[in-house]
Short mmCIF file of C-alpha atoms in Angstrom, two decimals:
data_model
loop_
_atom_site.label_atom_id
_atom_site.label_comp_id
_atom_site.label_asym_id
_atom_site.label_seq_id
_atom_site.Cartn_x
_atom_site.Cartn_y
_atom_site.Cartn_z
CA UNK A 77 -25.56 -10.62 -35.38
CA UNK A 78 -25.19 -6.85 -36.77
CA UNK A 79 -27.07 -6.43 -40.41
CA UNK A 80 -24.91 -6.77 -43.10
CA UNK A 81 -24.95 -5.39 -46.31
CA UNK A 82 -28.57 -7.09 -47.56
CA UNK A 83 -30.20 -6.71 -44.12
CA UNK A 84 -29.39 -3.12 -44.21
CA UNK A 85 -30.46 -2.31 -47.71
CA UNK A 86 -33.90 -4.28 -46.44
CA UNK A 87 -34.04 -2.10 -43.62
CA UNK A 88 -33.75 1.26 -45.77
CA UNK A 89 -36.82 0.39 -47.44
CA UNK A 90 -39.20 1.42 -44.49
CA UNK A 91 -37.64 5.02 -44.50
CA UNK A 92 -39.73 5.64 -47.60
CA UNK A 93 -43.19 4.33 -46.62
CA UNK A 94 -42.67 5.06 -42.76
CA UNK A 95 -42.04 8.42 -43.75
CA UNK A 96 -45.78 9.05 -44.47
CA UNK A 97 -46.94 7.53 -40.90
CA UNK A 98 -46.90 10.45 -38.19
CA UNK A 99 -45.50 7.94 -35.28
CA UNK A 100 -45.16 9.58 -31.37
CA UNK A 101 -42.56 7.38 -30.59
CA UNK A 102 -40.38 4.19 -32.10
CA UNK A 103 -39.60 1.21 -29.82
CA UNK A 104 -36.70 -1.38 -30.39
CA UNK A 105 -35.48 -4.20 -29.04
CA UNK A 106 -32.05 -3.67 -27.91
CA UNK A 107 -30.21 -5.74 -30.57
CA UNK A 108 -28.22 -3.47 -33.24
CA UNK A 109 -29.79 -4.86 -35.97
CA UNK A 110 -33.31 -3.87 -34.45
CA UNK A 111 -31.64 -0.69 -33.10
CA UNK A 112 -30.46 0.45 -37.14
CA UNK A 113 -33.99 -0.65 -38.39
CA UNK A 114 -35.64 1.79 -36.23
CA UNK A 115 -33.17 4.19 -37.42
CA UNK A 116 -34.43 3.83 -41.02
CA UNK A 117 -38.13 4.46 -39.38
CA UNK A 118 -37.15 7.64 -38.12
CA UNK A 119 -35.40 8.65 -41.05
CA UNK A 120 -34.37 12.43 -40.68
CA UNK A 121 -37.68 12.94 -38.25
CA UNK A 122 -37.14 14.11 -34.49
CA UNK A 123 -38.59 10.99 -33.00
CA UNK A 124 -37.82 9.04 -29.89
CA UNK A 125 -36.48 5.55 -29.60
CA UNK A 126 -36.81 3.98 -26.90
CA UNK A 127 -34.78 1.04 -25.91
CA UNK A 128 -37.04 -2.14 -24.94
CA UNK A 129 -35.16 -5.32 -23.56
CA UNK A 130 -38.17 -7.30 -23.48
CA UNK A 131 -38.46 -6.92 -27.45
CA UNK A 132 -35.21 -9.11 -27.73
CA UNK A 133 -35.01 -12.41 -29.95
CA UNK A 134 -35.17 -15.36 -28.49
CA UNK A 135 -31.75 -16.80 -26.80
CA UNK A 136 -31.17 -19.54 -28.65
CA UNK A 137 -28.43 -20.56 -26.32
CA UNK A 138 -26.26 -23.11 -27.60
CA UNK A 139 -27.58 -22.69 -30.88
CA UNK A 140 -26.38 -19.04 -31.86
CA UNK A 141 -24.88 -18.63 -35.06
CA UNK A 142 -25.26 -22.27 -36.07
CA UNK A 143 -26.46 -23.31 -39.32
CA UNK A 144 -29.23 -25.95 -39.24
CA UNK A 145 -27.57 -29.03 -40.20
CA UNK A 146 -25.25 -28.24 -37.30
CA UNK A 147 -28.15 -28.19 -35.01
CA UNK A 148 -29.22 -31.41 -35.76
CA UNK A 149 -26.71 -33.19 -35.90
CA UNK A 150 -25.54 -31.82 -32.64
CA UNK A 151 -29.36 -31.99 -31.05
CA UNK A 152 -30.85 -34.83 -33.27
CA UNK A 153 -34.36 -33.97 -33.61
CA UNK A 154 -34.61 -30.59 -32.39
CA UNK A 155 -34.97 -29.20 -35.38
CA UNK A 156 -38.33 -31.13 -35.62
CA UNK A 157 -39.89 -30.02 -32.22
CA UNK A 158 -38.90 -26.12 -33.37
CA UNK A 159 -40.96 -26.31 -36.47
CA UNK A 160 -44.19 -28.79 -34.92
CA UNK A 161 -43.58 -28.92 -31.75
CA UNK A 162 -42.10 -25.65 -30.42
CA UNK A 163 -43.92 -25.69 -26.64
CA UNK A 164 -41.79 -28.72 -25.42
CA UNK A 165 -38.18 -27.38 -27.18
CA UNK A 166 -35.40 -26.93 -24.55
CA UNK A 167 -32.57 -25.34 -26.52
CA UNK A 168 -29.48 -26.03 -24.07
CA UNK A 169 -28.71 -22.69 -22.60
CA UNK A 170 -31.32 -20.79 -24.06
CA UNK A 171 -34.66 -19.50 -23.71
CA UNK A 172 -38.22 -22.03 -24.21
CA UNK A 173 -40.91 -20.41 -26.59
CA UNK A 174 -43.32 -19.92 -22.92
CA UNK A 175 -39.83 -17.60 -21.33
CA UNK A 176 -40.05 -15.84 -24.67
CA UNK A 177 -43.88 -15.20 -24.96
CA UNK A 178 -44.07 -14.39 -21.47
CA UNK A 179 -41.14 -11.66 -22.06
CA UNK A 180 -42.32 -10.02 -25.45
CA UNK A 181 -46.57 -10.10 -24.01
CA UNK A 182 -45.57 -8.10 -21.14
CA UNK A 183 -42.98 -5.59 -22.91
CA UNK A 184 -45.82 -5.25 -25.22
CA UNK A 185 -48.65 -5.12 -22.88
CA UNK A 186 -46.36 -2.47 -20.87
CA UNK A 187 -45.34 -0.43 -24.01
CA UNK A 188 -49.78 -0.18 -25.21
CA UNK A 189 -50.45 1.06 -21.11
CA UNK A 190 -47.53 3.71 -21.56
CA UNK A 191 -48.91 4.69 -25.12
CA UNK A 192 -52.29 4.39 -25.14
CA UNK A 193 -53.71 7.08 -27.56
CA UNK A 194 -50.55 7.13 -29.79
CA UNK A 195 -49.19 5.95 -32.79
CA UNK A 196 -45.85 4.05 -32.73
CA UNK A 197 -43.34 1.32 -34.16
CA UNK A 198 -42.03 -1.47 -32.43
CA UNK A 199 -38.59 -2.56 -34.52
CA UNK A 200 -37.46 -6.17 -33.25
CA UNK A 201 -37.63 -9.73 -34.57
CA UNK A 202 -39.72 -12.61 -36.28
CA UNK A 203 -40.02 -14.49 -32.78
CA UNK A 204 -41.18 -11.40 -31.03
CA UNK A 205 -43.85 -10.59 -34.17
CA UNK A 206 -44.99 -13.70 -33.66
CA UNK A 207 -45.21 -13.91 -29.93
CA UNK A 208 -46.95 -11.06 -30.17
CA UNK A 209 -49.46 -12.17 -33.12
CA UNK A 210 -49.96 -15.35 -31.14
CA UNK A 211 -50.89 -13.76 -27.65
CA UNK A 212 -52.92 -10.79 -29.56
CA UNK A 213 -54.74 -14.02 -30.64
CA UNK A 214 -54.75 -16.18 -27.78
CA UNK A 215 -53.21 -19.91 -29.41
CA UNK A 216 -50.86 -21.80 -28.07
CA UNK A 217 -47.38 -21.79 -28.24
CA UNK A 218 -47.48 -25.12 -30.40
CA UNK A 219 -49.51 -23.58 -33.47
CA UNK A 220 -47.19 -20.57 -34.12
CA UNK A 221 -45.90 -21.75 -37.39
CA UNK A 222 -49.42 -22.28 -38.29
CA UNK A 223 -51.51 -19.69 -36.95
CA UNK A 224 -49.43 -16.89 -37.30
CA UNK A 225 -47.93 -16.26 -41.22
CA UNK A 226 -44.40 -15.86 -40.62
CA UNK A 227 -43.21 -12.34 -40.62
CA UNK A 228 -40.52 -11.23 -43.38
CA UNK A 229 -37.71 -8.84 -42.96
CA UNK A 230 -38.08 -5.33 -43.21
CA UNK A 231 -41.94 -5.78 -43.17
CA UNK A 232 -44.59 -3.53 -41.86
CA UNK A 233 -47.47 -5.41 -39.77
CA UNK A 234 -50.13 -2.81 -38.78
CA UNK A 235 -52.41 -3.28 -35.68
CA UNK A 236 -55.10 -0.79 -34.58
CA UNK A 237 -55.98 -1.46 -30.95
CA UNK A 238 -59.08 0.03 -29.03
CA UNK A 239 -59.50 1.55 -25.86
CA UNK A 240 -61.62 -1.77 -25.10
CA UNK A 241 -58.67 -4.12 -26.04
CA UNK A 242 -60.28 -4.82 -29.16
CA UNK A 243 -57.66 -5.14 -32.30
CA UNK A 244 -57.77 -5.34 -35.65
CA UNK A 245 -54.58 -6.37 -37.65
CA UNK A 246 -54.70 -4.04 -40.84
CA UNK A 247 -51.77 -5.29 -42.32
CA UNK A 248 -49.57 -8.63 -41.79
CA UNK A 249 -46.29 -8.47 -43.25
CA UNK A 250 -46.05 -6.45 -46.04
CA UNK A 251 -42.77 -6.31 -47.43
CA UNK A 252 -43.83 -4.93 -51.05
#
């Protein structure tokens, strides 16, 4: 789904406070919504995106653009294993939460080897923050809602990682 009208205003807020970060290039999942929010980033700079499929929400398959009484009452239950139960989900025609992590941890993984040394922004969605949150911090699949604070729209989460691996998040969704 494109932004509309809210999700766009949300998305103009980073222009301001990304304008201040000196970024070597942007990355965004190739979803328009993603695609405009990176826009915002870069603002009037002269900065690369770079399209990155593996960034991509999760396929919800049969599921898209259903509200979540819908769901259940179409998949009684489901709704259940997606908040406390997540690793044994099968969404009919759609991706499981192991397809997605393994997706967004090697985009990511691929996008630090490529980058190494340089500061950039990833643009993309709440699954893929948290995929990557949840791999950066090695639990499983069935804690996300719990380990991992659930990322807000338009929010900035900051992570400075070392030559070593080592990584400290510096700031986890901050939407002020």
């Amino acid at each position: 789904m494109p932004l509309n009208e809210r999700g766009l205003a949300q998305a103009q807020t980073l222009r301001e406070p990304m304008s201040h970060i000196a970024l070597d290039r942007i990355y965004s999942s190739p979803l328009d919504r993603a695609v405009k929010t990176a826009e915002c980033i870069r603002g009037d700079r002269d900065i690369e995106i770079v399209i990155e499929n593996g960034l991509q929400e999760i396929d919800c398959g049969k599921w898209e653009t259903l509200r979540r009484d819908e769901i259940e009452e179409r998949w009684q239950g489901s709704i259940e294993l997606w908040e406390n139960k997540p690793d044994v989900l099968r969404m009919e025609d759609g991706e499981t939460f192991e397809e997605v992590q393994a997706r967004v941890s090697r985009a990511f993984i691929d996008i630090l080897h490529r980058e190494r040394g340089r500061k950039i922004a990833i643009a993309c969605h709440l699954m893929t923050i948290q995929m990557i949150m949840l791999t950066a911090l090695q639990a499983p699949i069935r804690d996300i809602w719990k380990v991992v604070p659930t990322a807000t729209n338009a929010s900035i989460t900051t992570i400075e990682i070392e030559d070593n691996g080592d990584f400290e998040v510096v700031r986890w969704s901050d939407d002020r």
